[in-house]
């Protein structure tokens, strides 16, 4: 059975509850449940944290044994060399996801420290980006 880690960073627990015009109105936990039911032959590990070190610890914990990582690091995307280093260190291929189109927003969101460490990036396609990233990782 393939195992995929879905990792969400700061404030992503608020998706579906605040700023629906940017992030939609579906709760992130409901969406993750729908992914789990669509891919019943995949074991998902879902982890969200508002703390950078906890995200890094989770990459270290699972990144050597898992088949793929879907990562939306939230605002840490634009600031965290440490998360980029953690992705570099582990074996699992990663895909970067953003719910919003970061290139259509403020310029500080245009740069990602994680993109060079990921196989690819999906941005601006709403929550569907997570599903597309999972499909890609399962195709490897
Ligand atoms: O578009 C994305 O998925 C982001 O990773 C979301 C981050 C943002 O900092 C990135 O630039 C792009 C923000 C996380 C969600 O924050 C919320 C804040 C209020 C209400 C709902 C979500």
PDB file of C-alpha atoms and ligand atoms in Angstrom:
ATOM      1  CA  UNK A   1       0.000   0.000   0.000  1.00  0.00           C
ATOM      2  CA  UNK A   2       1.366   3.434  -0.938  1.00  0.00           C
ATOM      3  CA  UNK A   3       1.705   6.013   1.812  1.00  0.00           C
ATOM      4  CA  UNK A   4       1.375   9.756   1.230  1.00  0.00           C
ATOM      5  CA  UNK A   5       1.979  12.572   3.698  1.00  0.00           C
ATOM      6  CA  UNK A   6      -0.157  15.690   3.314  1.00  0.00           C
ATOM      7  CA  UNK A   7       1.501  18.486   5.249  1.00  0.00           C
ATOM      8  CA  UNK A   8      -0.154  21.830   5.882  1.00  0.00           C
ATOM      9  CA  UNK A   9       1.497  24.829   7.479  1.00  0.00           C
ATOM     10  CA  UNK A  10       0.319  27.832   9.460  1.00  0.00           C
ATOM     11  CA  UNK A  11      -3.262  29.080   9.306  1.00  0.00           C
ATOM     12  CA  UNK A  12      -4.372  26.373   6.902  1.00  0.00           C
ATOM     13  CA  UNK A  13      -6.588  25.048   9.695  1.00  0.00           C
ATOM     14  CA  UNK A  14      -8.720  28.174   9.008  1.00  0.00           C
ATOM     15  CA  UNK A  15      -9.481  27.248   5.394  1.00  0.00           C
ATOM     16  CA  UNK A  16     -13.245  27.021   4.937  1.00  0.00           C
ATOM     17  CA  UNK A  17     -13.827  29.123   8.031  1.00  0.00           C
ATOM     18  CA  UNK A  18     -12.305  32.521   7.135  1.00  0.00           C
ATOM     19  CA  UNK A  19     -11.593  34.469   3.896  1.00  0.00           C
ATOM     20  CA  UNK A  20     -13.730  32.196   1.650  1.00  0.00           C
ATOM     21  CA  UNK A  21     -13.178  34.584  -1.288  1.00  0.00           C
ATOM     22  CA  UNK A  22      -9.506  33.526  -1.343  1.00  0.00           C
ATOM     23  CA  UNK A  23      -9.503  30.007   0.102  1.00  0.00           C
ATOM     24  CA  UNK A  24     -13.038  28.722  -0.578  1.00  0.00           C
ATOM     25  CA  UNK A  25     -15.704  27.583   1.859  1.00  0.00           C
ATOM     26  CA  UNK A  26     -14.941  23.870   2.196  1.00  0.00           C
ATOM     27  CA  UNK A  27     -13.224  22.953   5.438  1.00  0.00           C
ATOM     28  CA  UNK A  28      -9.765  21.506   4.986  1.00  0.00           C
ATOM     29  CA  UNK A  29     -10.549  18.491   7.162  1.00  0.00           C
ATOM     30  CA  UNK A  30     -13.676  17.675   5.112  1.00  0.00           C
ATOM     31  CA  UNK A  31     -11.603  17.959   1.946  1.00  0.00           C
ATOM     32  CA  UNK A  32      -8.880  15.657   3.294  1.00  0.00           C
ATOM     33  CA  UNK A  33     -11.592  13.121   4.213  1.00  0.00           C
ATOM     34  CA  UNK A  34     -12.879  13.264   0.627  1.00  0.00           C
ATOM     35  CA  UNK A  35      -9.371  12.588  -0.699  1.00  0.00           C
ATOM     36  CA  UNK A  36      -9.024   9.639   1.685  1.00  0.00           C
ATOM     37  CA  UNK A  37     -12.301   8.177   0.432  1.00  0.00           C
ATOM     38  CA  UNK A  38     -11.321   8.664  -3.238  1.00  0.00           C
ATOM     39  CA  UNK A  39      -8.021   6.805  -2.833  1.00  0.00           C
ATOM     40  CA  UNK A  40      -9.045   3.961  -0.571  1.00  0.00           C
ATOM     41  CA  UNK A  41      -5.948   1.916  -1.434  1.00  0.00           C
ATOM     42  CA  UNK A  42      -3.604   4.668  -0.179  1.00  0.00           C
ATOM     43  CA  UNK A  43      -2.618   5.278   3.433  1.00  0.00           C
ATOM     44  CA  UNK A  44      -2.674   9.024   4.108  1.00  0.00           C
ATOM     45  CA  UNK A  45      -0.893  10.774   6.934  1.00  0.00           C
ATOM     46  CA  UNK A  46      -2.354  14.248   7.429  1.00  0.00           C
ATOM     47  CA  UNK A  47      -0.555  16.780   9.599  1.00  0.00           C
ATOM     48  CA  UNK A  48      -1.156  20.497  10.065  1.00  0.00           C
ATOM     49  CA  UNK A  49       0.876  22.731  12.325  1.00  0.00           C
ATOM     50  CA  UNK A  50       1.300  26.420  12.975  1.00  0.00           C
ATOM     51  CA  UNK A  51       4.878  25.730  14.133  1.00  0.00           C
ATOM     52  CA  UNK A  52       7.799  25.488  11.735  1.00  0.00           C
ATOM     53  CA  UNK A  53       9.782  22.979  13.831  1.00  0.00           C
ATOM     54  CA  UNK A  54       6.829  20.596  14.062  1.00  0.00           C
ATOM     55  CA  UNK A  55       6.533  20.572  10.265  1.00  0.00           C
ATOM     56  CA  UNK A  56      10.254  19.831  10.000  1.00  0.00           C
ATOM     57  CA  UNK A  57       9.963  17.050  12.604  1.00  0.00           C
ATOM     58  CA  UNK A  58       7.138  15.441  10.597  1.00  0.00           C
ATOM     59  CA  UNK A  59       9.225  15.540   7.392  1.00  0.00           C
ATOM     60  CA  UNK A  60      12.078  13.857   9.299  1.00  0.00           C
ATOM     61  CA  UNK A  61       9.733  11.295  10.890  1.00  0.00           C
ATOM     62  CA  UNK A  62       8.057  10.113   7.674  1.00  0.00           C
ATOM     63  CA  UNK A  63      10.152  11.425   4.801  1.00  0.00           C
ATOM     64  CA  UNK A  64      12.476   8.425   4.595  1.00  0.00           C
ATOM     65  CA  UNK A  65       9.735   5.777   4.403  1.00  0.00           C
ATOM     66  CA  UNK A  66       6.785   7.477   2.729  1.00  0.00           C
ATOM     67  CA  UNK A  67       6.052   7.390  -1.037  1.00  0.00           C
ATOM     68  CA  UNK A  68       5.396  11.099  -1.427  1.00  0.00           C
ATOM     69  CA  UNK A  69       4.802  14.410   0.312  1.00  0.00           C
ATOM     70  CA  UNK A  70       2.162  16.969  -0.612  1.00  0.00           C
ATOM     71  CA  UNK A  71       3.216  20.184   1.094  1.00  0.00           C
ATOM     72  CA  UNK A  72       1.447  23.481   1.507  1.00  0.00           C
ATOM     73  CA  UNK A  73       3.739  25.286   3.915  1.00  0.00           C
ATOM     74  CA  UNK A  74       1.516  28.385   4.011  1.00  0.00           C
ATOM     75  CA  UNK A  75       3.505  31.543   4.669  1.00  0.00           C
ATOM     76  CA  UNK A  76       6.617  29.484   5.564  1.00  0.00           C
ATOM     77  CA  UNK A  77       6.821  28.832   1.818  1.00  0.00           C
ATOM     78  CA  UNK A  78       8.171  32.352   1.422  1.00  0.00           C
ATOM     79  CA  UNK A  79      10.495  32.405   4.433  1.00  0.00           C
ATOM     80  CA  UNK A  80      11.764  28.985   5.436  1.00  0.00           C
ATOM     81  CA  UNK A  81      15.208  27.782   4.384  1.00  0.00           C
ATOM     82  CA  UNK A  82      14.846  25.226   7.198  1.00  0.00           C
ATOM     83  CA  UNK A  83      11.811  23.562   5.589  1.00  0.00           C
ATOM     84  CA  UNK A  84      13.588  23.556   2.227  1.00  0.00           C
ATOM     85  CA  UNK A  85      16.581  21.846   3.867  1.00  0.00           C
ATOM     86  CA  UNK A  86      14.298  19.231   5.437  1.00  0.00           C
ATOM     87  CA  UNK A  87      12.748  18.414   2.044  1.00  0.00           C
ATOM     88  CA  UNK A  88      16.248  18.116   0.571  1.00  0.00           C
ATOM     89  CA  UNK A  89      17.328  15.728   3.301  1.00  0.00           C
ATOM     90  CA  UNK A  90      14.628  13.098   2.842  1.00  0.00           C
ATOM     91  CA  UNK A  91      14.066  10.566   0.099  1.00  0.00           C
ATOM     92  CA  UNK A  92      10.365  11.104  -0.623  1.00  0.00           C
ATOM     93  CA  UNK A  93       9.421  13.156  -3.695  1.00  0.00           C
ATOM     94  CA  UNK A  94       7.432  16.261  -2.818  1.00  0.00           C
ATOM     95  CA  UNK A  95       4.857  18.392  -4.604  1.00  0.00           C
ATOM     96  CA  UNK A  96       4.195  21.957  -3.471  1.00  0.00           C
ATOM     97  CA  UNK A  97       0.558  23.036  -3.374  1.00  0.00           C
ATOM     98  CA  UNK A  98      -1.043  26.441  -2.917  1.00  0.00           C
ATOM     99  CA  UNK A  99      -4.774  26.948  -2.819  1.00  0.00           C
ATOM    100  CA  UNK A 100      -4.491  30.489  -4.146  1.00  0.00           C
ATOM    101  CA  UNK A 101      -2.479  31.667  -7.141  1.00  0.00           C
ATOM    102  CA  UNK A 102       0.535  33.024  -5.283  1.00  0.00           C
ATOM    103  CA  UNK A 103       1.776  34.736  -8.477  1.00  0.00           C
ATOM    104  CA  UNK A 104      -1.397  36.795  -8.733  1.00  0.00           C
ATOM    105  CA  UNK A 105      -1.026  38.069  -5.156  1.00  0.00           C
ATOM    106  CA  UNK A 106       1.447  40.303  -3.302  1.00  0.00           C
ATOM    107  CA  UNK A 107       5.029  40.161  -4.596  1.00  0.00           C
ATOM    108  CA  UNK A 108       6.323  38.672  -1.301  1.00  0.00           C
ATOM    109  CA  UNK A 109       4.301  35.546  -2.148  1.00  0.00           C
ATOM    110  CA  UNK A 110       5.947  35.115  -5.549  1.00  0.00           C
ATOM    111  CA  UNK A 111       9.118  33.498  -4.209  1.00  0.00           C
ATOM    112  CA  UNK A 112       9.143  30.016  -2.703  1.00  0.00           C
ATOM    113  CA  UNK A 113      12.119  28.451  -0.943  1.00  0.00           C
ATOM    114  CA  UNK A 114      10.458  25.058  -1.431  1.00  0.00           C
ATOM    115  CA  UNK A 115       9.923  24.965  -5.201  1.00  0.00           C
ATOM    116  CA  UNK A 116      13.534  23.955  -6.045  1.00  0.00           C
ATOM    117  CA  UNK A 117      13.194  21.000  -3.650  1.00  0.00           C
ATOM    118  CA  UNK A 118       9.888  19.795  -5.138  1.00  0.00           C
ATOM    119  CA  UNK A 119       9.064  17.852  -8.288  1.00  0.00           C
ATOM    120  CA  UNK A 120       6.506  20.482  -9.179  1.00  0.00           C
ATOM    121  CA  UNK A 121       4.010  23.017  -7.934  1.00  0.00           C
ATOM    122  CA  UNK A 122       0.239  23.406  -8.217  1.00  0.00           C
ATOM    123  CA  UNK A 123      -1.068  26.869  -7.369  1.00  0.00           C
ATOM    124  CA  UNK A 124      -4.359  28.641  -7.798  1.00  0.00           C
ATOM    125  CA  UNK A 125      -6.576  25.626  -8.437  1.00  0.00           C
ATOM    126  CA  UNK A 126      -8.160  25.684  -5.006  1.00  0.00           C
ATOM    127  CA  UNK A 127      -8.282  22.540  -2.894  1.00  0.00           C
ATOM    128  CA  UNK A 128      -8.236  20.445  -6.070  1.00  0.00           C
ATOM    129  CA  UNK A 129      -4.476  21.062  -6.124  1.00  0.00           C
ATOM    130  CA  UNK A 130      -4.056  18.537  -3.308  1.00  0.00           C
ATOM    131  CA  UNK A 131      -5.830  15.831  -5.298  1.00  0.00           C
ATOM    132  CA  UNK A 132      -3.777  16.581  -8.420  1.00  0.00           C
ATOM    133  CA  UNK A 133      -0.582  16.388  -6.396  1.00  0.00           C
ATOM    134  CA  UNK A 134      -1.629  13.030  -4.911  1.00  0.00           C
ATOM    135  CA  UNK A 135      -2.410  11.674  -8.405  1.00  0.00           C
ATOM    136  CA  UNK A 136       1.016  12.740  -9.641  1.00  0.00           C
ATOM    137  CA  UNK A 137       2.837  11.149  -6.684  1.00  0.00           C
ATOM    138  CA  UNK A 138       0.897   7.890  -7.133  1.00  0.00           C
ATOM    139  CA  UNK A 139       1.906   7.828 -10.801  1.00  0.00           C
ATOM    140  CA  UNK A 140       5.615   7.677  -9.924  1.00  0.00           C
TER     141      UNK A 140
HETATM  142  O1  LIG B   1      -2.548  29.740  -1.245  1.00  0.00           O
HETATM  143  C1  LIG B   1      -2.037  29.056  -0.364  1.00  0.00           C
HETATM  144  O2  LIG B   1      -2.311  27.860  -0.195  1.00  0.00           O
HETATM  145  C2  LIG B   1      -1.059  29.695   0.631  1.00  0.00           C
HETATM  146  O3  LIG B   1      -0.052  28.722   0.946  1.00  0.00           O
HETATM  147  C3  LIG B   1      -1.876  30.031   1.860  1.00  0.00           C
HETATM  148  C4  LIG B   1      -1.096  30.785   2.929  1.00  0.00           C
HETATM  149  C5  LIG B   1      -0.387  31.989   2.327  1.00  0.00           C
HETATM  150  O4  LIG B   1       0.420  32.598   3.304  1.00  0.00           O
HETATM  151  C6  LIG B   1       0.463  31.595   1.134  1.00  0.00           C
HETATM  152  O5  LIG B   1       1.060  32.754   0.592  1.00  0.00           O
HETATM  153  C7  LIG B   1      -0.369  30.920   0.064  1.00  0.00           C
HETATM  154  C8  LIG B   1      -2.068  31.223   4.040  1.00  0.00           C
HETATM  155  C9  LIG B   1      -2.688  30.051   4.746  1.00  0.00           C
HETATM  156  C10 LIG B   1      -4.162  30.207   4.908  1.00  0.00           C
HETATM  157  O6  LIG B   1      -4.442  31.332   5.715  1.00  0.00           O
HETATM  158  C11 LIG B   1      -5.731  31.656   5.968  1.00  0.00           C
HETATM  159  C12 LIG B   1      -5.902  32.849   6.646  1.00  0.00           C
HETATM  160  C13 LIG B   1      -7.173  33.270   6.953  1.00  0.00           C
HETATM  161  C14 LIG B   1      -8.264  32.495   6.583  1.00  0.00           C
HETATM  162  C15 LIG B   1      -8.100  31.295   5.931  1.00  0.00           C
HETATM  163  C16 LIG B   1      -6.823  30.883   5.628  1.00  0.00           C
END
